[in-house]
mmCIF file of C-alpha atoms in Angstrom:
data_model
loop_
_atom_site.group_PDB
_atom_site.id
_atom_site.type_symbol
_atom_site.label_atom_id
_atom_site.label_comp_id
_atom_site.label_asym_id
_atom_site.label_seq_id
_atom_site.Cartn_x
_atom_site.Cartn_y
_atom_site.Cartn_z
ATOM 1 C CA UNK A 1004 6.143 7.048 26.599
ATOM 2 C CA UNK A 1005 6.484 5.964 23.188
ATOM 3 C CA UNK A 1006 6.930 2.055 22.677
ATOM 4 C CA UNK A 1007 10.524 0.816 21.322
ATOM 5 C CA UNK A 1008 10.508 -2.003 19.526
ATOM 6 C CA UNK A 1009 14.118 -3.992 18.467
ATOM 7 C CA UNK A 1010 14.572 -4.168 14.592
ATOM 8 C CA UNK A 1011 17.481 -5.786 13.495
ATOM 9 C CA UNK A 1012 19.566 -4.395 16.241
ATOM 10 C CA UNK A 1013 18.579 -1.163 16.272
ATOM 11 C CA UNK A 1014 15.734 0.834 17.532
ATOM 12 C CA UNK A 1015 12.681 2.722 15.433
ATOM 13 C CA UNK A 1016 11.610 5.258 17.813
ATOM 14 C CA UNK A 1017 10.026 7.815 15.605
ATOM 15 C CA UNK A 1018 6.072 8.054 15.587
ATOM 16 C CA UNK A 1019 3.570 8.703 12.469
ATOM 17 C CA UNK A 1020 1.412 10.155 14.838
ATOM 18 C CA UNK A 1021 -0.051 13.116 12.448
ATOM 19 C CA UNK A 1022 0.406 16.907 13.648
ATOM 20 C CA UNK A 1023 -2.377 19.297 12.893
ATOM 21 C CA UNK A 1024 -3.603 18.318 9.512
ATOM 22 C CA UNK A 1025 -2.868 20.986 6.975
ATOM 23 C CA UNK A 1026 -6.592 22.172 5.616
ATOM 24 C CA UNK A 1027 -7.072 21.201 2.205
ATOM 25 C CA UNK A 1028 -9.454 23.981 0.126
ATOM 26 C CA UNK A 1029 -12.072 22.549 -2.120
ATOM 27 C CA UNK A 1030 -13.595 24.795 -4.857
ATOM 28 C CA UNK A 1031 -17.471 24.615 -4.736
ATOM 29 C CA UNK A 1032 -17.244 23.918 -8.454
ATOM 30 C CA UNK A 1033 -16.531 20.388 -8.710
ATOM 31 C CA UNK A 1034 -17.444 19.971 -12.524
ATOM 32 C CA UNK A 1035 -13.926 19.018 -14.297
ATOM 33 C CA UNK A 1036 -15.384 18.357 -17.858
ATOM 34 C CA UNK A 1037 -13.580 15.052 -18.010
ATOM 35 C CA UNK A 1038 -16.565 13.455 -19.618
ATOM 36 C CA UNK A 1039 -18.003 11.593 -16.563
ATOM 37 C CA UNK A 1040 -15.013 9.610 -15.583
ATOM 38 C CA UNK A 1041 -14.936 11.353 -12.268
ATOM 39 C CA UNK A 1042 -15.337 9.994 -8.998
ATOM 40 C CA UNK A 1043 -17.996 12.175 -7.849
ATOM 41 C CA UNK A 1044 -20.469 12.542 -10.897
ATOM 42 C CA UNK A 1045 -21.793 8.820 -10.595
ATOM 43 C CA UNK A 1046 -22.900 8.507 -7.456
ATOM 44 C CA UNK A 1047 -24.243 5.204 -6.376
ATOM 45 C CA UNK A 1048 -27.730 5.602 -5.322
ATOM 46 C CA UNK A 1049 -27.823 2.453 -3.256
ATOM 47 C CA UNK A 1050 -25.025 3.581 -0.758
ATOM 48 C CA UNK A 1051 -26.706 5.453 2.033
ATOM 49 C CA UNK A 1052 -24.265 8.393 3.068
ATOM 50 C CA UNK A 1053 -21.877 8.187 0.280
ATOM 51 C CA UNK A 1054 -22.710 11.495 -1.159
ATOM 52 C CA UNK A 1055 -22.387 13.169 2.120
ATOM 53 C CA UNK A 1056 -18.857 11.562 2.829
ATOM 54 C CA UNK A 1057 -17.914 12.544 -0.885
ATOM 55 C CA UNK A 1058 -18.571 16.215 -0.006
ATOM 56 C CA UNK A 1059 -15.901 15.660 3.087
ATOM 57 C CA UNK A 1060 -13.565 13.314 0.755
ATOM 58 C CA UNK A 1061 -13.544 14.971 -2.855
ATOM 59 C CA UNK A 1062 -12.987 13.228 -5.985
ATOM 60 C CA UNK A 1063 -9.068 13.168 -6.868
ATOM 61 C CA UNK A 1064 -10.315 13.492 -10.310
ATOM 62 C CA UNK A 1065 -12.798 16.601 -9.779
ATOM 63 C CA UNK A 1066 -9.727 17.879 -7.655
ATOM 64 C CA UNK A 1067 -7.157 17.593 -10.269
ATOM 65 C CA UNK A 1068 -6.758 21.167 -11.310
ATOM 66 C CA UNK A 1069 -6.030 22.009 -7.523
ATOM 67 C CA UNK A 1070 -3.621 19.100 -7.420
ATOM 68 C CA UNK A 1071 -1.896 20.404 -10.456
ATOM 69 C CA UNK A 1072 -1.568 23.693 -9.356
ATOM 70 C CA UNK A 1073 0.082 22.782 -5.804
ATOM 71 C CA UNK A 1074 2.346 20.358 -7.698
ATOM 72 C CA UNK A 1075 3.771 22.906 -10.366
ATOM 73 C CA UNK A 1076 7.271 23.793 -9.453
ATOM 74 C CA UNK A 1077 7.456 20.914 -6.856
ATOM 75 C CA UNK A 1078 8.430 17.200 -7.208
ATOM 76 C CA UNK A 1079 5.971 14.905 -6.831
ATOM 77 C CA UNK A 1080 6.487 11.499 -5.852
ATOM 78 C CA UNK A 1081 3.784 8.553 -6.371
ATOM 79 C CA UNK A 1082 2.625 5.527 -3.753
ATOM 80 C CA UNK A 1083 0.199 2.693 -5.026
ATOM 81 C CA UNK A 1084 -1.225 0.176 -3.192
ATOM 82 C CA UNK A 1085 -2.060 -2.773 -5.365
ATOM 83 C CA UNK A 1086 -5.082 -4.952 -4.468
ATOM 84 C CA UNK A 1087 -8.326 -2.791 -4.437
ATOM 85 C CA UNK A 1088 -6.616 0.284 -6.182
ATOM 86 C CA UNK A 1089 -4.162 -1.113 -9.346
ATOM 87 C CA UNK A 1090 -6.479 -4.318 -9.225
ATOM 88 C CA UNK A 1091 -10.205 -5.138 -8.142
ATOM 89 C CA UNK A 1092 -10.915 -7.176 -5.250
ATOM 90 C CA UNK A 1093 -11.268 -10.856 -6.145
ATOM 91 C CA UNK A 1094 -12.316 -13.924 -4.649
ATOM 92 C CA UNK A 1095 -9.257 -15.702 -5.624
ATOM 93 C CA UNK A 1096 -6.127 -13.679 -4.468
ATOM 94 C CA UNK A 1097 -3.945 -15.483 -6.866
ATOM 95 C CA UNK A 1098 -6.371 -14.042 -9.624
ATOM 96 C CA UNK A 1099 -5.923 -10.356 -8.508
ATOM 97 C CA UNK A 1100 -4.592 -9.291 -12.035
ATOM 98 C CA UNK A 1101 -4.228 -5.722 -13.060
ATOM 99 C CA UNK A 1102 -5.706 -4.794 -16.693
ATOM 100 C CA UNK A 1103 -2.965 -4.098 -19.629
ATOM 101 C CA UNK A 1104 -4.375 -0.463 -19.915
ATOM 102 C CA UNK A 1105 -3.613 0.061 -15.697
ATOM 103 C CA UNK A 1106 -0.010 -1.438 -16.523
ATOM 104 C CA UNK A 1107 0.464 0.842 -19.100
ATOM 105 C CA UNK A 1108 -0.579 4.032 -17.342
ATOM 106 C CA UNK A 1109 1.430 3.231 -13.996
ATOM 107 C CA UNK A 1110 4.303 2.831 -16.604
ATOM 108 C CA UNK A 1111 3.445 6.166 -18.213
ATOM 109 C CA UNK A 1112 3.464 7.690 -14.646
ATOM 110 C CA UNK A 1113 6.434 5.864 -13.519
ATOM 111 C CA UNK A 1114 8.347 8.135 -16.433
ATOM 112 C CA UNK A 1115 7.447 11.238 -14.880
ATOM 113 C CA UNK A 1116 7.359 10.622 -11.240
ATOM 114 C CA UNK A 1117 9.786 8.355 -8.635
ATOM 115 C CA UNK A 1118 6.684 5.786 -8.394
ATOM 116 C CA UNK A 1119 6.622 3.088 -5.687
ATOM 117 C CA UNK A 1120 3.788 0.186 -5.173
ATOM 118 C CA UNK A 1121 3.289 -0.847 -1.765
ATOM 119 C CA UNK A 1122 1.493 -4.056 -0.754
ATOM 120 C CA UNK A 1123 0.768 -6.449 1.682
ATOM 121 C CA UNK A 1124 1.533 -8.758 -0.793
ATOM 122 C CA UNK A 1125 4.990 -10.325 -1.033
ATOM 123 C CA UNK A 1126 7.552 -8.209 -2.790
ATOM 124 C CA UNK A 1127 8.112 -11.019 -5.411
ATOM 125 C CA UNK A 1128 4.290 -11.579 -5.735
ATOM 126 C CA UNK A 1129 3.327 -7.749 -6.766
ATOM 127 C CA UNK A 1130 6.458 -7.481 -8.860
ATOM 128 C CA UNK A 1131 4.817 -10.697 -10.635
ATOM 129 C CA UNK A 1132 1.520 -8.926 -11.004
ATOM 130 C CA UNK A 1133 2.677 -5.410 -12.141
ATOM 131 C CA UNK A 1134 5.506 -6.618 -14.505
ATOM 132 C CA UNK A 1135 7.146 -3.056 -14.481
ATOM 133 C CA UNK A 1136 10.962 -2.404 -14.182
ATOM 134 C CA UNK A 1137 11.075 1.273 -13.356
ATOM 135 C CA UNK A 1138 8.898 1.339 -10.129
ATOM 136 C CA UNK A 1139 9.838 0.716 -6.399
ATOM 137 C CA UNK A 1140 8.519 -2.186 -4.799
ATOM 138 C CA UNK A 1141 7.640 -2.455 -1.199
ATOM 139 C CA UNK A 1142 6.006 -5.781 -0.235
ATOM 140 C CA UNK A 1143 4.623 -7.421 3.019
ATOM 141 C CA UNK A 1144 3.530 -3.622 3.957
ATOM 142 C CA UNK A 1145 6.798 -2.304 3.456
ATOM 143 C CA UNK A 1146 8.953 -4.766 5.378
ATOM 144 C CA UNK A 1147 10.395 -6.001 1.830
ATOM 145 C CA UNK A 1148 11.765 -2.813 -0.207
ATOM 146 C CA UNK A 1149 13.617 -2.923 -3.403
ATOM 147 C CA UNK A 1150 14.527 -0.060 -5.890
ATOM 148 C CA UNK A 1151 14.513 -0.212 -9.726
ATOM 149 C CA UNK A 1152 17.533 -1.755 -11.417
ATOM 150 C CA UNK A 1153 18.442 1.111 -12.563
ATOM 151 C CA UNK A 1154 17.379 3.555 -9.474
ATOM 152 C CA UNK A 1155 19.885 6.275 -8.955
ATOM 153 C CA UNK A 1156 20.351 4.718 -5.025
ATOM 154 C CA UNK A 1157 19.383 0.992 -4.786
ATOM 155 C CA UNK A 1158 20.843 0.161 -2.103
ATOM 156 C CA UNK A 1159 19.616 0.462 1.710
ATOM 157 C CA UNK A 1160 20.891 3.087 4.917
ATOM 158 C CA UNK A 1161 23.715 1.110 5.530
ATOM 159 C CA UNK A 1162 24.810 0.940 1.944
ATOM 160 C CA UNK A 1163 24.139 -2.536 1.162
ATOM 161 C CA UNK A 1164 22.927 -3.782 -2.097
ATOM 162 C CA UNK A 1165 19.455 -5.230 -2.284
ATOM 163 C CA UNK A 1166 16.487 -4.975 -0.462
ATOM 164 C CA UNK A 1167 15.932 -3.323 2.821
ATOM 165 C CA UNK A 1168 14.196 -5.957 5.245
ATOM 166 C CA UNK A 1169 13.512 -4.543 8.833
ATOM 167 C CA UNK A 1170 12.077 -7.843 9.800
ATOM 168 C CA UNK A 1171 14.692 -10.316 8.312
ATOM 169 C CA UNK A 1172 15.414 -11.771 11.796
ATOM 170 C CA UNK A 1173 11.625 -12.904 12.141
ATOM 171 C CA UNK A 1174 11.760 -14.916 9.045
ATOM 172 C CA UNK A 1175 12.592 -18.709 10.518
ATOM 173 C CA UNK A 1176 9.222 -18.052 13.083
ATOM 174 C CA UNK A 1177 6.979 -16.532 10.099
ATOM 175 C CA UNK A 1178 7.479 -19.702 8.189
ATOM 176 C CA UNK A 1179 6.964 -21.989 11.289
ATOM 177 C CA UNK A 1180 3.846 -20.443 12.210
ATOM 178 C CA UNK A 1181 2.618 -20.438 8.704
ATOM 179 C CA UNK A 1182 2.819 -24.630 8.666
ATOM 180 C CA UNK A 1183 0.881 -24.476 11.965
ATOM 181 C CA UNK A 1184 -1.617 -22.278 10.589
ATOM 182 C CA UNK A 1185 -2.270 -24.417 7.366
ATOM 183 C CA UNK A 1186 -2.573 -27.090 10.175
ATOM 184 C CA UNK A 1187 -5.136 -24.979 12.114
ATOM 185 C CA UNK A 1188 -7.360 -23.673 9.201
ATOM 186 C CA UNK A 1189 -7.493 -26.686 7.216
ATOM 187 C CA UNK A 1190 -11.258 -28.099 7.909
ATOM 188 C CA UNK A 1191 -12.580 -24.583 7.548
ATOM 189 C CA UNK A 1192 -14.007 -24.488 3.743
ATOM 190 C CA UNK A 1193 -12.547 -22.041 1.865
ATOM 191 C CA UNK A 1194 -9.934 -20.789 4.128
ATOM 192 C CA UNK A 1195 -6.883 -20.060 2.595
ATOM 193 C CA UNK A 1196 -3.088 -19.069 3.801
ATOM 194 C CA UNK A 1197 -1.139 -16.597 1.541
ATOM 195 C CA UNK A 1198 2.900 -16.708 2.387
ATOM 196 C CA UNK A 1199 3.795 -12.846 1.713
ATOM 197 C CA UNK A 1200 7.127 -13.554 3.283
ATOM 198 C CA UNK A 1201 6.924 -11.448 6.149
ATOM 199 C CA UNK A 1202 3.304 -11.418 6.474
ATOM 200 C CA UNK A 1203 1.059 -14.422 6.475
ATOM 201 C CA UNK A 1204 -2.162 -13.613 5.089
ATOM 202 C CA UNK A 1205 -5.433 -15.602 5.744
ATOM 203 C CA UNK A 1206 -8.196 -15.281 3.492
ATOM 204 C CA UNK A 1207 -11.770 -15.939 3.995
ATOM 205 C CA UNK A 1208 -13.478 -14.557 1.360
ATOM 206 C CA UNK A 1209 -14.565 -17.869 0.357
ATOM 207 C CA UNK A 1210 -15.424 -18.833 3.839
ATOM 208 C CA UNK A 1211 -19.261 -19.376 4.678
ATOM 209 C CA UNK A 1212 -20.218 -16.569 7.046
ATOM 210 C CA UNK A 1213 -21.195 -18.830 9.744
ATOM 211 C CA UNK A 1214 -17.526 -20.089 10.381
ATOM 212 C CA UNK A 1215 -15.934 -16.622 10.186
ATOM 213 C CA UNK A 1216 -15.948 -16.007 13.840
ATOM 214 C CA UNK A 1217 -14.433 -19.613 14.229
ATOM 215 C CA UNK A 1218 -11.517 -18.758 11.921
ATOM 216 C CA UNK A 1219 -10.916 -15.824 13.378
ATOM 217 C CA UNK A 1220 -10.434 -17.378 16.689
ATOM 218 C CA UNK A 1221 -8.242 -20.220 15.713
ATOM 219 C CA UNK A 1222 -6.044 -17.417 14.207
ATOM 220 C CA UNK A 1223 -5.975 -15.432 17.497
ATOM 221 C CA UNK A 1224 -5.202 -18.364 19.753
ATOM 222 C CA UNK A 1225 -2.243 -19.350 17.593
ATOM 223 C CA UNK A 1226 -0.961 -15.915 17.664
ATOM 224 C CA UNK A 1227 -1.658 -15.009 21.471
ATOM 225 C CA UNK A 1228 1.335 -16.410 23.004
ATOM 226 C CA UNK A 1229 3.710 -14.958 20.338
ATOM 227 C CA UNK A 1230 4.426 -11.352 21.739
ATOM 228 C CA UNK A 1231 6.736 -10.767 18.920
ATOM 229 C CA UNK A 1232 3.583 -10.825 16.322
ATOM 230 C CA UNK A 1233 0.593 -8.932 16.031
ATOM 231 C CA UNK A 1234 -2.667 -9.633 13.993
ATOM 232 C CA UNK A 1235 -4.533 -6.887 11.926
ATOM 233 C CA UNK A 1236 -7.473 -7.527 9.755
ATOM 234 C CA UNK A 1237 -8.055 -6.073 6.353
ATOM 235 C CA UNK A 1238 -10.722 -6.674 3.574
ATOM 236 C CA UNK A 1239 -11.843 -10.529 4.211
ATOM 237 C CA UNK A 1240 -8.347 -11.032 5.295
ATOM 238 C CA UNK A 1241 -6.191 -11.940 8.706
ATOM 239 C CA UNK A 1242 -2.634 -10.667 8.660
ATOM 240 C CA UNK A 1243 0.081 -11.893 10.659
ATOM 241 C CA UNK A 1244 3.044 -9.776 11.019
ATOM 242 C CA UNK A 1245 6.109 -9.034 13.218
ATOM 243 C CA UNK A 1246 5.445 -6.661 15.903
ATOM 244 C CA UNK A 1247 7.831 -4.144 15.303
ATOM 245 C CA UNK A 1248 7.456 -0.433 14.518
ATOM 246 C CA UNK A 1249 7.214 -0.527 11.051
ATOM 247 C CA UNK A 1250 4.174 -0.098 8.478
ATOM 248 C CA UNK A 1251 3.319 1.751 5.060
ATOM 249 C CA UNK A 1252 3.673 4.847 6.560
ATOM 250 C CA UNK A 1253 7.527 4.158 7.506
ATOM 251 C CA UNK A 1254 8.011 2.391 3.912
ATOM 252 C CA UNK A 1255 6.784 5.530 2.608
ATOM 253 C CA UNK A 1256 9.247 7.406 4.812
ATOM 254 C CA UNK A 1257 11.929 5.179 3.794
ATOM 255 C CA UNK A 1258 11.531 5.868 0.263
ATOM 256 C CA UNK A 1259 11.369 9.289 0.288
ATOM 257 C CA UNK A 1260 14.636 8.781 2.104
ATOM 258 C CA UNK A 1261 16.231 6.798 -0.272
ATOM 259 C CA UNK A 1262 15.138 8.964 -3.131
ATOM 260 C CA UNK A 1263 17.021 11.608 -0.978
ATOM 261 C CA UNK A 1264 13.526 13.669 -0.676
ATOM 262 C CA UNK A 1265 13.220 13.216 3.292
ATOM 263 C CA UNK A 1266 14.179 16.694 4.017
ATOM 264 C CA UNK A 1267 13.259 18.479 0.916
ATOM 265 C CA UNK A 1268 10.478 21.528 1.248
ATOM 266 C CA UNK A 1269 9.165 21.110 -2.540
ATOM 267 C CA UNK A 1270 8.174 17.513 -2.342
ATOM 268 C CA UNK A 1271 4.734 16.515 -2.744
ATOM 269 C CA UNK A 1272 3.861 12.607 -1.870
ATOM 270 C CA UNK A 1273 0.748 11.010 -3.641
ATOM 271 C CA UNK A 1274 -0.635 8.137 -1.964
ATOM 272 C CA UNK A 1275 -3.584 5.930 -3.438
ATOM 273 C CA UNK A 1276 -4.568 2.994 -1.309
ATOM 274 C CA UNK A 1277 -7.970 1.530 -0.175
ATOM 275 C CA UNK A 1278 -7.327 -0.606 3.049
ATOM 276 C CA UNK A 1279 -6.747 -0.006 6.724
ATOM 277 C CA UNK A 1280 -3.112 -0.657 6.657
ATOM 278 C CA UNK A 1281 -2.724 2.323 3.758
ATOM 279 C CA UNK A 1282 -4.232 4.954 6.641
ATOM 280 C CA UNK A 1283 -0.488 4.752 8.220
ATOM 281 C CA UNK A 1284 0.688 6.193 5.106
ATOM 282 C CA UNK A 1285 -2.379 8.772 4.882
ATOM 283 C CA UNK A 1286 -1.232 9.731 8.612
ATOM 284 C CA UNK A 1287 2.533 10.521 7.145
ATOM 285 C CA UNK A 1288 1.240 12.671 4.320
ATOM 286 C CA UNK A 1289 -0.945 14.278 6.614
ATOM 287 C CA UNK A 1290 1.636 15.177 8.944
ATOM 288 C CA UNK A 1291 4.069 16.536 6.757
ATOM 289 C CA UNK A 1292 1.123 19.025 5.823
ATOM 290 C CA UNK A 1293 2.046 18.617 2.106
ATOM 291 C CA UNK A 1294 0.838 16.170 -0.404
ATOM 292 C CA UNK A 1295 -2.319 14.124 -1.057
ATOM 293 C CA UNK A 1296 -3.644 11.028 0.821
ATOM 294 C CA UNK A 1297 -6.370 9.419 -1.595
ATOM 295 C CA UNK A 1298 -8.643 6.865 -0.239
ATOM 296 C CA UNK A 1299 -10.203 4.448 -3.037
ATOM 297 C CA UNK A 1300 -13.656 3.405 -1.806
ATOM 298 C CA UNK A 1301 -17.318 3.398 -3.061
ATOM 299 C CA UNK A 1302 -18.708 3.275 0.479
ATOM 300 C CA UNK A 1303 -18.264 5.862 3.234
ATOM 301 C CA UNK A 1304 -15.419 4.770 5.630
ATOM 302 C CA UNK A 1305 -13.397 6.627 8.429
ATOM 303 C CA UNK A 1306 -10.167 7.749 6.978
ATOM 304 C CA UNK A 1307 -7.692 10.244 7.201
ATOM 305 C CA UNK A 1308 -7.197 11.050 3.564
ATOM 306 C CA UNK A 1309 -8.158 14.331 2.218
ATOM 307 C CA UNK A 1310 -9.548 13.141 -1.395
ATOM 308 C CA UNK A 1311 -10.957 9.912 -2.984
ATOM 309 C CA UNK A 1312 -11.542 8.154 -5.703
ATOM 310 C CA UNK A 1313 -14.630 5.275 -6.137
ATOM 311 C CA UNK A 1314 -12.401 2.080 -7.363
ATOM 312 C CA UNK A 1315 -9.607 1.247 -9.683
ATOM 313 C CA UNK A 1316 -11.506 2.514 -12.687
ATOM 314 C CA UNK A 1317 -11.303 6.139 -11.636
ATOM 315 C CA UNK A 1318 -7.379 5.524 -10.021
ATOM 316 C CA UNK A 1319 -6.842 4.028 -13.967
ATOM 317 C CA UNK A 1320 -8.751 7.538 -15.097
ATOM 318 C CA UNK A 1321 -6.672 9.708 -12.416
ATOM 319 C CA UNK A 1322 -3.357 8.164 -13.259
ATOM 320 C CA UNK A 1323 -3.863 8.905 -16.814
ATOM 321 C CA UNK A 1324 -4.607 12.262 -16.503
ATOM 322 C CA UNK A 1325 -1.660 12.842 -14.326
ATOM 323 C CA UNK A 1326 0.892 11.386 -16.638
ATOM 324 C CA UNK A 1327 -0.704 13.387 -19.699
ATOM 325 C CA UNK A 1328 -0.480 16.617 -17.453
ATOM 326 C CA UNK A 1329 3.179 15.958 -17.029
ATOM 327 C CA UNK A 1330 3.592 15.512 -20.515
ATOM 328 C CA UNK A 1331 1.966 18.658 -21.804
ATOM 329 C CA UNK A 1332 3.802 20.423 -18.716
ATOM 330 C CA UNK A 1333 7.607 19.036 -20.426
ATOM 331 C CA UNK A 1334 6.624 19.762 -23.895
ATOM 332 C CA UNK A 1335 5.176 23.861 -22.667
ATOM 333 C CA UNK A 1336 8.732 24.347 -21.203
ATOM 334 C CA UNK A 1337 10.553 22.838 -24.221
#
């Protein structure tokens, strides 16, 4: 029986469990003649198993012609994670800046496709990093969603202008827990708290490895008696979130609905992300049997994604190529 959890007075009952995944046919020739910018041509020699993993999750750059072939005559909607996707992973989360080239590429893509940034960061923080007014922002893993100022439908499902926040009632408890966590981990060298509004992130990238388990135990102890919250783990970060049935996959569905595409048969969602939390969005695309889930990774990892890009530099190359393709297609039909 599917678990039902209360959210702002209404029940969220749908499940993101994928249906049978649409088989993705890959051409045997991966040479896309893009002067070495593809994700598959430069395989790290020191990563065991990456070549065989790449055969199962081909480079989205190598598969670009197949992507655009399927996209013709359809509406592509672009979803992007931030850390590790648009910006490199860095020791100091406050310095995870995206490059000017990446910002320009995202802006160009957003001119041609509805584009959303779905991040674990607070919406305000990821907006400050990205600095673009023509994209949707979904912070706190999709718990805080805002449309662009000039969006056609910049309101929530109840017709209220402003942000959609399904966990708003949890804010007082989240703020209380954030203060408690600060006191709990104060003595652990390198540990730091990031307040992401609807999500509390405990970073331990700069914590000595001998203290990792101690930190995790302290955070688990604080959360254990709070049934309204759950603890998840990402890349060198622990995250405390409201235990409601809402994740990046739900945010993707909500944004498609906001854009008027929820029931459209000619929509292709494309999602690029690098972390475990992005798998929820990959599941949604897999269950639709239409679209492109793309994992960013330079090492083999379990994923539902069909395609891959090795690192943010390959994401940049892919976005530039996507914008260039759409621009040339527009000019062709003029």
